[in-house]
Coordinates of C-alpha atoms in Angstrom, one line a residue:
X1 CA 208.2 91.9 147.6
X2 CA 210.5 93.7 145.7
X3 CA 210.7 97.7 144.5
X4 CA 213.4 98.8 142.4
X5 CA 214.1 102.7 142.0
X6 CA 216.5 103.2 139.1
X7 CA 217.6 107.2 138.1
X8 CA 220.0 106.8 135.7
X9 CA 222.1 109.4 133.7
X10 CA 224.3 109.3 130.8
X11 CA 227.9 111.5 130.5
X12 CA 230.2 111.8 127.8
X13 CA 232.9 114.4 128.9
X14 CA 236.2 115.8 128.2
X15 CA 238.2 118.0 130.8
X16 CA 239.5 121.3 128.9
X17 CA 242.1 124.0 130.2
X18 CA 243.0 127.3 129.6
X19 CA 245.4 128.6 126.2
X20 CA 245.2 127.5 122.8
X21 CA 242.4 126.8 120.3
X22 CA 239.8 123.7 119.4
X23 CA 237.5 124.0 116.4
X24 CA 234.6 125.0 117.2
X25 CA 231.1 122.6 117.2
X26 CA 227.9 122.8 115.2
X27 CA 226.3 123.8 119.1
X28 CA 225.3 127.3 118.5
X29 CA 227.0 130.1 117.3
X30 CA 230.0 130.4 120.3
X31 CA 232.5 127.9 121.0
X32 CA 233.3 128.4 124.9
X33 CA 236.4 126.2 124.3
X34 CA 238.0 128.6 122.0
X35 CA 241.2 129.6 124.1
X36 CA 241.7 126.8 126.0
X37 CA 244.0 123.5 126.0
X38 CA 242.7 119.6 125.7
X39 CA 244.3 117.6 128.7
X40 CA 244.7 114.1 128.9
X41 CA 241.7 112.0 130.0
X42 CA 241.6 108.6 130.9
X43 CA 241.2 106.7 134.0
X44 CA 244.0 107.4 135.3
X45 CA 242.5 111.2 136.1
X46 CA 239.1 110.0 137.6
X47 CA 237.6 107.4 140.1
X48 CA 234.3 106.8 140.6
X49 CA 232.3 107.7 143.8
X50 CA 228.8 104.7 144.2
X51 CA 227.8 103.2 147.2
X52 CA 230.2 101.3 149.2
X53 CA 228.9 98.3 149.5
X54 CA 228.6 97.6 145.8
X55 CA 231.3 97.0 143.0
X56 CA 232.0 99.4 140.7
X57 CA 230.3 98.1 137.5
X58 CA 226.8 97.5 139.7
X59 CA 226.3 101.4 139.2
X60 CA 228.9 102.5 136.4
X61 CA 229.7 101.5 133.1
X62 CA 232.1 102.8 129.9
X63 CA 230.9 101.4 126.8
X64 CA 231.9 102.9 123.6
X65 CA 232.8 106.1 124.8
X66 CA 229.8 107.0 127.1
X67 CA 229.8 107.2 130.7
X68 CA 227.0 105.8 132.6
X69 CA 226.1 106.5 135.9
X70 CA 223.3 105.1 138.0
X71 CA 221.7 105.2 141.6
X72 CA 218.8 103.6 143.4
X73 CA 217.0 105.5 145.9
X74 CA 217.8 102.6 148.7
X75 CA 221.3 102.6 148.2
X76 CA 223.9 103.4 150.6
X77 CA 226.7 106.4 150.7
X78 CA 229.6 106.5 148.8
X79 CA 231.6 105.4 151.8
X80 CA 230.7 104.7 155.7
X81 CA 231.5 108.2 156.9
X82 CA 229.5 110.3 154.6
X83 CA 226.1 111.8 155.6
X84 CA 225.1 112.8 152.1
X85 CA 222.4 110.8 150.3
X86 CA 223.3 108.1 147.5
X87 CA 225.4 109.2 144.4
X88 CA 227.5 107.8 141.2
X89 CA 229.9 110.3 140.6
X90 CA 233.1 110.7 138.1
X91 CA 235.2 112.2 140.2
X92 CA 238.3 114.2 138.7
X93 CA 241.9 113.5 140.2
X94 CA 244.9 114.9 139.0
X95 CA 243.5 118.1 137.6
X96 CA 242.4 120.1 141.1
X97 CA 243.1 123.8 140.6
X98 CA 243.6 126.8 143.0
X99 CA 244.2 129.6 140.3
X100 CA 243.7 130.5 136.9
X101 CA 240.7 129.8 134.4
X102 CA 239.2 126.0 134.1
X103 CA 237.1 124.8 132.3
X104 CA 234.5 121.6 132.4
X105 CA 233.0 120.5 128.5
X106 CA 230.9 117.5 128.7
X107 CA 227.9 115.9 126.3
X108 CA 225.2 114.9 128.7
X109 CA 221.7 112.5 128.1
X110 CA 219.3 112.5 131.2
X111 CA 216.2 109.9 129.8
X112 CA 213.2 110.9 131.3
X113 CA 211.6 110.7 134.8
X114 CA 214.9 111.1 136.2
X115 CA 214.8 114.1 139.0
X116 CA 216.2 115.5 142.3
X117 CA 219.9 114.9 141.5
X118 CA 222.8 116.9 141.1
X119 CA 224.4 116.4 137.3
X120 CA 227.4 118.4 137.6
X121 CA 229.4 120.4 140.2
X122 CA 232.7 122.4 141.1
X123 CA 233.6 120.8 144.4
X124 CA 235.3 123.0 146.7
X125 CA 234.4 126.3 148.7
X126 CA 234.2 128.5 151.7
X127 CA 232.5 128.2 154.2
X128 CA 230.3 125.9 151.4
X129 CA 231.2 122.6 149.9
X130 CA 230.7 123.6 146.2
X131 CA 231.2 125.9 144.0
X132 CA 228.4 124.9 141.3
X133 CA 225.9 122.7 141.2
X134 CA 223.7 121.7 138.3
X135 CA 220.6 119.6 139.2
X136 CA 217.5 118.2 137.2
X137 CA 214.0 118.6 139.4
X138 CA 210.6 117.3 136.7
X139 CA 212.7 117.8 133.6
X140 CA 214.4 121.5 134.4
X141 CA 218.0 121.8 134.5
X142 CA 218.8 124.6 137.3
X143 CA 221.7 126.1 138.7
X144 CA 221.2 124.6 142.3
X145 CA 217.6 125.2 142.4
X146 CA 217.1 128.4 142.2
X147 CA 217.7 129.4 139.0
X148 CA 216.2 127.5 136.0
X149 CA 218.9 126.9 132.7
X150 CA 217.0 124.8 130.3
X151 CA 213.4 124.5 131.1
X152 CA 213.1 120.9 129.6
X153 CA 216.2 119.0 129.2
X154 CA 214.9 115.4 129.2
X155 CA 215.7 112.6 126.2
X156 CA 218.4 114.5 124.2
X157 CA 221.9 115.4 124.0
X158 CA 223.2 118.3 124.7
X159 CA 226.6 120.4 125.2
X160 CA 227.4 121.6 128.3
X161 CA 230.5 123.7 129.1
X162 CA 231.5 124.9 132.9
X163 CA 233.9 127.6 132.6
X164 CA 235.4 128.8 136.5
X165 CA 237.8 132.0 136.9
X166 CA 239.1 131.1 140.3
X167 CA 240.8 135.1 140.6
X168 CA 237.9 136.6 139.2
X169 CA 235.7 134.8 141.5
X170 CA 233.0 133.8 138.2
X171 CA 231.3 130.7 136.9
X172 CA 229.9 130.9 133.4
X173 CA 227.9 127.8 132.3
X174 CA 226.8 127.8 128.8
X175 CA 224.5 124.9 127.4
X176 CA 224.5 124.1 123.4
X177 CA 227.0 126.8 123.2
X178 CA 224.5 129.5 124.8
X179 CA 225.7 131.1 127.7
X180 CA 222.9 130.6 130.6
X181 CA 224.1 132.0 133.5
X182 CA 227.3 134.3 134.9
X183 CA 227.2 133.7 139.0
X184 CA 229.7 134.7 141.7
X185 CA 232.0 131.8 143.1
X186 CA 232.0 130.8 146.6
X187 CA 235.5 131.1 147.8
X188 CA 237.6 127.7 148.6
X189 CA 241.1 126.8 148.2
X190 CA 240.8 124.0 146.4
X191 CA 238.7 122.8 143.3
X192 CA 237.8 120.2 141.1
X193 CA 234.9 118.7 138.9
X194 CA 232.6 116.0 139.4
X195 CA 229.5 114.5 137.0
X196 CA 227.4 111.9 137.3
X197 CA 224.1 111.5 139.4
X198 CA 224.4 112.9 143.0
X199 CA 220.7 112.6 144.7
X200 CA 219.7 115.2 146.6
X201 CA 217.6 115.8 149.7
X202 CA 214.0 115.5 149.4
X203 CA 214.1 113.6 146.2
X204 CA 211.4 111.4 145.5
X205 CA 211.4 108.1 143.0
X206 CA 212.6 109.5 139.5
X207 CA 213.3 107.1 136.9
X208 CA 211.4 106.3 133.7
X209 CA 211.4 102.8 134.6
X210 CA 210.2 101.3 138.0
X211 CA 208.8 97.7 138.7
X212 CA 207.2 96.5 141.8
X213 CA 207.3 92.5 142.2
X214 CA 205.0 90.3 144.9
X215 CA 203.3 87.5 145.2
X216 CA 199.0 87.9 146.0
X217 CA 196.2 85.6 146.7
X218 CA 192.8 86.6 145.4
X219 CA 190.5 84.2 147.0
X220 CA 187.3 83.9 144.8
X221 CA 184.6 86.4 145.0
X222 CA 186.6 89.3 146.3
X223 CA 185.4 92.2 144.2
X224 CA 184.9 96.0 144.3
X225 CA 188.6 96.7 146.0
X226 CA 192.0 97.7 144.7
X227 CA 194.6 95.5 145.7
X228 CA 197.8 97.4 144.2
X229 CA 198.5 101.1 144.0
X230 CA 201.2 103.2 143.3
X231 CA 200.1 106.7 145.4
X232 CA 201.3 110.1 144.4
X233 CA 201.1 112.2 140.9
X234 CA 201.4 115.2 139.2
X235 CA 199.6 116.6 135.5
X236 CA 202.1 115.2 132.8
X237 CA 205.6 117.0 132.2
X238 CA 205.5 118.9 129.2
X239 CA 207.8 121.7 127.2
X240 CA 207.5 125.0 129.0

């Protein structure tokens, strides 16, 4: 008997630093990149973080430009030491940063169902291990999960642009080219970005796809029971 607990999500990102000017997008009426220079990305700059035991194109894959990370709810930590639950993370390498102005721009697709992971974050702060995280709980994209950024982000693409002043102590994150929130940072020495899919604790199953496999007898005559159920649910998810 067999369950499978897929929660995928899908990333395509650029890193983007401080001076200069891009054009700006058809993503709203402010272009958060104005300002700032294109670095280099390839794979030289990044590794990816997946569970240990698997190789890295079990949970990862870069097709055409899209990033695509994925994580099953029985899978193991990124490495043997760790005591955080199950992730597939792009890492960033090369580009840590103790000063100045960064910023993160990244065009994300989450399909639906998937919940209780962390999407994004600023790694690195004190006494805390991060300085942002951005997580998806039942369709709603929140600044940890506390405060709400897009009520209902599920099944479409969308811009999403981390902007950290390191000496002012500010993150800005702006979604679409709409700036959603303005919080403090969380001191650290040391930061850098990471996307992916990052489940967090308390998460239940939350994929849109999910199969259960077994093999039953039925002997003849059995009648009025359920033999198969899948327990737990909640109204239907809709647009708030």
């Amino acid at each position: 008997m067999t369950c499978l607990f897929p929660i995928p999500a899908f990333f395509f990102l650029a890193i983007i630093l401080q001076i200069a000017i891009q054009q700006s997008l058809a993503w709203g009426h402010f272009d958060p990149t104005k300002g700032f220079i294109s670095l280099p990305f390839n794979r030289s700059y990044y590794h990816i973080q997946k569970p240990y035991d698997l190789p890295e194109d079990q949970r990862y894959s870069f097709i055409n430009g899209v990033h695509k990370c994925w994580v099953y709810s029985a899978d193991k930590t990124h490495s043997l030491t760790s005591r955080t639950p199950a992730r597939t993370e792009i890492a960033i390498q090369g580009y840590n940063y103790s000063s100045g102005t960064w910023q993160f721009e990244g065009y994300g697709y989450i399909p639906y169902g998937t919940s209780g992971v962390c999407i994004m974050q600023i790694f690195g702060a004190r006494p805390h291990a991060t300085t942002l995280m951005l997580t998806v709980h039942n369709g709603t994209l929140s600044y940890y999960s506390s405060t709400v950024l897009v009520p209902y982000i599920y099944d479409e693409w969308f811009r999403l642009n981390v902007m950290h002043d390191v000496d002012a102590s500010k993150v800005k994150v702006y979604i679409n080219g709409t700036l959603k929130i303005e919080a403090n940072g969380r001191g650290g020495t040391s930061h850098t970005f990471k996307c992916g899919v990052y489940a967090q604790n308390g998460y239940g199953y939350s994929s849109r796809v999910w199969q259960f496999q077994g093999n039953g007898y039925v002997p003849n005559g059995t009648s009025g029971v359920c033999i198969m159920q899948v327990f737990g649910a909640t109204p239907p998810l809709g647009y708030m």
